[in-house]
């Protein structure tokens, strides 16, 4: 989400029963991403991926959460190469060997949202770009390791930022992760960089969508004229991974964990 929505809203914690529903919502997201990853090959369009995603979602009794959200025109966000997030699926966007694509999908199921994203390579990609994908995925894992009661949100941010920057990559600042529940975007914000101000403590029952966006070159991004597609200012590639994670006494529960598709 955009970095200046709902700064002052309060954090809503969830009951174990609510987290169970959110697990189901996120497992449908996870099923979509696994399906899309299997279908991706040179020659297919991002429009076709959007169709597959929406059909799978509806077949599993969920509503595609992004469709119509603030006027977003599709179900899937499909962001290719220098596109960071919010790429609009199109019949004109044909995937080619050497491309990378970020797939971001959200569901609404029994009143709760699920949200997750992955970046995948189409065939063989430049080794630096393959590293970018690997590091972004690992940066998300480093962030999730900090999801402990008593830590602060900034512990997640720091872990993500330090890991990505260690490889010489940069983290996007204009878009951040977020709380998630009966709204797609709830407090708190989960930035991928350490901010000046003190951030909230992590509490039992919080559910966080942690979503590092990592650029090969500069951190600067801009929004295209379609009002949605976010691209890197230097047009170098960008990767994005996201999980929805619940906070429990036993540690983080990755609600959108990818398990074998059913
Ligand atoms: N995962 C993205 C986010 O949380 C997806 C939002 S796309 C939109 O911001 F179309 F719904 F805006
Ligand atoms: Co999100």
Coordinates of C-alpha atoms and ligand atoms in Angstrom, one line a residue:
X1 CA 0.0 0.0 0.0
X2 CA 0.9 3.6 -0.4
X3 CA 3.0 5.0 2.5
X4 CA 0.6 7.8 3.6
X5 CA -2.7 6.0 4.2
X6 CA -4.1 5.5 7.8
X7 CA -1.2 6.5 10.0
X8 CA -3.2 7.0 13.1
X9 CA -5.7 4.1 12.9
X10 CA -5.5 1.7 15.7
X11 CA -4.3 -1.9 15.5
X12 CA -6.9 -4.6 15.5
X13 CA -5.8 -8.0 17.0
X14 CA -7.5 -11.2 15.9
X15 CA -8.9 -14.2 17.8
X16 CA -7.6 -17.7 17.1
X17 CA -10.9 -18.4 15.3
X18 CA -10.4 -15.3 13.1
X19 CA -6.9 -16.3 12.4
X20 CA -8.2 -19.7 11.3
X21 CA -10.4 -18.0 8.7
X22 CA -7.5 -15.8 7.6
X23 CA -5.5 -18.9 7.1
X24 CA -8.2 -20.2 4.7
X25 CA -8.3 -16.8 2.9
X26 CA -4.5 -16.9 2.5
X27 CA -4.4 -20.6 1.4
X28 CA -6.6 -19.6 -1.5
X29 CA -4.1 -16.9 -2.4
X30 CA -1.3 -19.4 -2.1
X31 CA -3.1 -21.8 -4.4
X32 CA -3.5 -19.0 -7.0
X33 CA 0.2 -18.2 -6.9
X34 CA 1.2 -21.9 -7.2
X35 CA -1.1 -22.3 -10.1
X36 CA 0.2 -19.2 -11.9
X37 CA 3.8 -20.2 -11.3
X38 CA 3.1 -23.6 -13.0
X39 CA 1.4 -21.9 -16.0
X40 CA 4.1 -19.2 -16.6
X41 CA 6.0 -19.7 -19.8
X42 CA 7.2 -17.5 -22.8
X43 CA 4.3 -16.4 -25.0
X44 CA 1.5 -16.1 -22.4
X45 CA -0.1 -12.8 -21.5
X46 CA -0.5 -11.2 -18.1
X47 CA -4.2 -11.0 -19.1
X48 CA -4.4 -14.8 -19.2
X49 CA -2.8 -15.0 -15.8
X50 CA -5.4 -12.7 -14.4
X51 CA -8.2 -14.9 -15.9
X52 CA -6.7 -18.0 -14.3
X53 CA -6.2 -16.3 -10.9
X54 CA -9.8 -15.0 -10.8
X55 CA -11.3 -18.3 -11.9
X56 CA -9.4 -20.3 -9.2
X57 CA -10.3 -17.7 -6.6
X58 CA -14.0 -17.8 -7.4
X59 CA -14.0 -21.6 -7.7
X60 CA -12.8 -21.6 -4.0
X61 CA -15.7 -19.4 -2.9
X62 CA -13.5 -16.3 -2.4
X63 CA -13.8 -12.8 -3.9
X64 CA -10.7 -11.3 -5.7
X65 CA -9.8 -8.5 -3.2
X66 CA -8.0 -6.1 -5.6
X67 CA -10.7 -6.0 -8.2
X68 CA -12.4 -2.6 -7.8
X69 CA -10.2 -1.7 -4.8
X70 CA -9.9 2.1 -5.2
X71 CA -10.8 1.5 -8.9
X72 CA -8.1 -1.1 -9.6
X73 CA -9.3 -2.7 -12.9
X74 CA -8.1 -6.4 -12.5
X75 CA -7.9 -9.2 -10.0
X76 CA -4.2 -9.8 -10.2
X77 CA -1.2 -7.4 -10.0
X78 CA 1.3 -8.6 -12.6
X79 CA 4.5 -6.5 -12.6
X80 CA 7.1 -7.3 -15.2
X81 CA 10.9 -6.4 -15.0
X82 CA 11.2 -2.7 -14.1
X83 CA 7.5 -2.7 -12.8
X84 CA 7.7 -2.8 -9.0
X85 CA 4.0 -3.4 -8.0
X86 CA 0.4 -2.8 -9.3
X87 CA 1.1 -3.8 -12.9
X88 CA -2.2 -4.1 -14.7
X89 CA -2.7 -7.3 -16.6
X90 CA -3.0 -6.8 -20.3
X91 CA -3.5 -8.8 -23.5
X92 CA -0.5 -6.8 -24.9
X93 CA 1.9 -7.9 -22.2
X94 CA 3.4 -11.1 -23.6
X95 CA 6.0 -12.8 -21.3
X96 CA 9.4 -13.5 -22.8
X97 CA 12.4 -15.7 -21.8
X98 CA 14.6 -13.6 -19.5
X99 CA 11.8 -11.6 -18.0
X100 CA 10.8 -11.6 -14.3
X101 CA 7.3 -11.2 -13.1
X102 CA 5.9 -10.2 -9.7
X103 CA 2.5 -11.8 -9.0
X104 CA 0.4 -10.2 -6.2
X105 CA -3.0 -11.6 -5.3
X106 CA -5.6 -10.9 -2.6
X107 CA -8.8 -12.7 -1.6
X108 CA -11.8 -11.9 0.6
X109 CA -13.1 -15.0 2.3
X110 CA -15.8 -15.2 5.0
X111 CA -15.2 -11.5 5.7
X112 CA -11.4 -11.6 6.0
X113 CA -8.6 -10.8 3.6
X114 CA -5.6 -12.8 2.3
X115 CA -2.7 -11.2 0.6
X116 CA 0.6 -12.6 -0.8
X117 CA 3.1 -12.1 -3.6
X118 CA 5.9 -13.9 -5.4
X119 CA 8.4 -13.0 -8.1
X120 CA 9.3 -15.6 -10.7
X121 CA 11.8 -15.8 -13.5
X122 CA 10.7 -16.8 -17.1
X123 CA 13.4 -19.3 -18.2
X124 CA 17.0 -18.2 -17.8
X125 CA 17.5 -14.7 -16.5
X126 CA 20.6 -12.5 -15.9
X127 CA 22.5 -13.8 -12.8
X128 CA 22.2 -10.5 -11.0
X129 CA 18.5 -10.5 -11.6
X130 CA 18.3 -14.1 -10.3
X131 CA 20.2 -13.0 -7.2
X132 CA 17.7 -10.1 -6.8
X133 CA 14.8 -12.5 -6.7
X134 CA 16.6 -14.8 -4.2
X135 CA 17.6 -12.0 -1.9
X136 CA 14.1 -10.4 -1.9
X137 CA 12.6 -13.8 -0.9
X138 CA 15.3 -14.2 1.8
X139 CA 14.7 -10.6 3.0
X140 CA 11.1 -11.5 3.6
X141 CA 12.1 -14.5 5.6
X142 CA 14.5 -12.4 7.7
X143 CA 11.7 -10.0 8.4
X144 CA 9.3 -12.8 9.4
X145 CA 12.0 -14.1 11.9
X146 CA 11.5 -10.8 13.8
X147 CA 7.8 -11.4 14.2
X148 CA 7.9 -12.0 18.0
X149 CA 5.7 -10.7 20.8
X150 CA 7.6 -7.7 22.4
X151 CA 9.6 -6.8 19.3
X152 CA 8.7 -3.7 17.4
X153 CA 7.6 -3.3 13.7
X154 CA 10.9 -1.6 13.2
X155 CA 12.7 -4.9 14.0
X156 CA 11.0 -6.4 10.9
X157 CA 11.9 -3.3 8.8
X158 CA 15.6 -3.4 10.0
X159 CA 16.0 -7.1 9.2
X160 CA 14.6 -6.6 5.6
X161 CA 16.6 -3.5 4.9
X162 CA 19.9 -4.7 6.2
X163 CA 19.6 -8.0 4.3
X164 CA 18.7 -6.4 1.0
X165 CA 21.3 -3.6 1.2
X166 CA 24.0 -6.0 2.2
X167 CA 23.9 -7.2 -1.4
X168 CA 24.0 -3.7 -2.8
X169 CA 20.2 -3.7 -3.6
X170 CA 17.8 -1.0 -2.5
X171 CA 14.4 -1.1 -0.7
X172 CA 11.4 0.9 -2.0
X173 CA 10.2 3.4 0.6
X174 CA 7.1 4.8 -1.1
X175 CA 5.1 1.6 -0.6
X176 CA 4.9 -0.5 2.6
X177 CA 3.5 -3.6 4.2
X178 CA 0.4 -3.4 6.4
X179 CA -1.8 -4.9 8.9
X180 CA -4.6 -7.1 7.4
X181 CA -7.9 -8.4 8.6
X182 CA -11.5 -7.3 7.8
X183 CA -9.8 -4.6 5.7
X184 CA -7.1 -5.2 3.1
X185 CA -5.0 -2.5 4.7
X186 CA -5.1 -1.9 8.4
X187 CA -2.7 -0.4 10.9
X188 CA 0.2 -0.7 11.5
X189 CA 2.3 0.1 8.4
X190 CA 5.2 -2.3 7.9
X191 CA 7.9 -0.4 6.1
X192 CA 10.9 -2.1 4.6
X193 CA 13.3 0.5 5.9
X194 CA 13.9 1.9 9.4
X195 CA 12.1 5.1 10.0
X196 CA 12.9 8.0 12.4
X197 CA 9.9 7.6 14.7
X198 CA 9.4 4.7 17.2
X199 CA 7.1 2.0 15.8
X200 CA 4.4 -0.1 17.5
X201 CA 5.2 -3.2 19.6
X202 CA 4.2 -6.5 18.0
X203 CA 1.3 -8.0 19.9
X204 CA -0.3 -11.5 20.1
X205 CA -3.1 -11.7 17.5
X206 CA -1.8 -9.1 15.1
X207 CA -1.7 -10.1 11.4
X208 CA 0.9 -8.4 9.2
X209 CA 1.3 -8.4 5.5
X210 CA 5.1 -8.1 5.1
X211 CA 6.1 -7.2 1.6
X212 CA 9.6 -6.2 0.6
X213 CA 10.0 -4.5 -2.8
X214 CA 13.7 -4.6 -3.7
X215 CA 15.3 -2.8 -6.6
X216 CA 18.5 -3.8 -8.4
X217 CA 19.4 -0.1 -8.8
X218 CA 18.1 3.0 -7.1
X219 CA 15.2 2.9 -4.6
X220 CA 13.4 5.6 -6.5
X221 CA 10.0 4.7 -8.1
X222 CA 7.3 6.5 -10.1
X223 CA 3.7 5.8 -11.0
X224 CA 2.9 5.6 -14.8
X225 CA 0.1 7.5 -16.5
X226 CA -2.3 4.6 -16.0
X227 CA -2.3 5.8 -12.3
X228 CA -1.4 2.3 -11.1
X229 CA 1.8 0.8 -12.5
X230 CA 4.7 1.6 -10.2
X231 CA 8.1 1.4 -12.0
X232 CA 11.7 2.0 -10.9
X233 CA 12.9 5.5 -11.9
X234 CA 16.0 4.0 -13.5
X235 CA 14.0 1.3 -15.2
X236 CA 16.2 -1.5 -13.7
X237 CA 14.4 -4.7 -12.5
X238 CA 12.6 -5.0 -9.1
X239 CA 11.3 -8.0 -7.1
X240 CA 8.5 -8.3 -4.6
X241 CA 7.6 -11.1 -2.1
X242 CA 4.7 -10.9 0.4
X243 CA 3.3 -13.1 3.1
X244 CA 0.4 -12.6 5.6
X245 CA 1.8 -13.5 9.0
X246 CA -0.1 -14.0 12.3
X247 CA 1.6 -13.3 15.7
X248 CA 1.2 -16.1 18.2
X249 CA 2.8 -17.1 21.5
X250 CA 4.6 -19.8 19.6
X251 CA 6.1 -17.4 17.0
X252 CA 5.0 -16.3 13.5
X253 CA 2.4 -18.3 11.7
X254 CA 2.8 -17.8 7.9
X255 CA -0.9 -17.9 6.8
X256 CA 0.0 -17.7 3.1
X257 CA 2.7 -20.5 3.4
X258 CA 2.7 -22.4 0.2
X259 CA 1.5 -26.0 0.7
X260 CA 0.8 -28.6 -2.0
X261 CA -2.3 -27.5 -4.1
X262 CA -5.6 -29.2 -3.4
Ligands
LIG1 N1 -0.4 -6.3 -2.0 C1 -0.7 -5.0 -2.5 C2 -0.9 -4.1 -1.3 O1 -1.1 -4.6 -0.3 C3 -1.9 -5.1 -3.4 C4 -2.8 -3.9 -3.5 S1 -3.2 -3.8 -5.2 C5 -4.6 -3.0 -5.3 O2 -0.9 -2.9 -1.4 F1 -5.0 -3.0 -6.5 F2 -5.5 -3.6 -4.5 F3 -4.5 -1.8 -4.8
LIG2 CO1 -0.2 -6.2 0.6

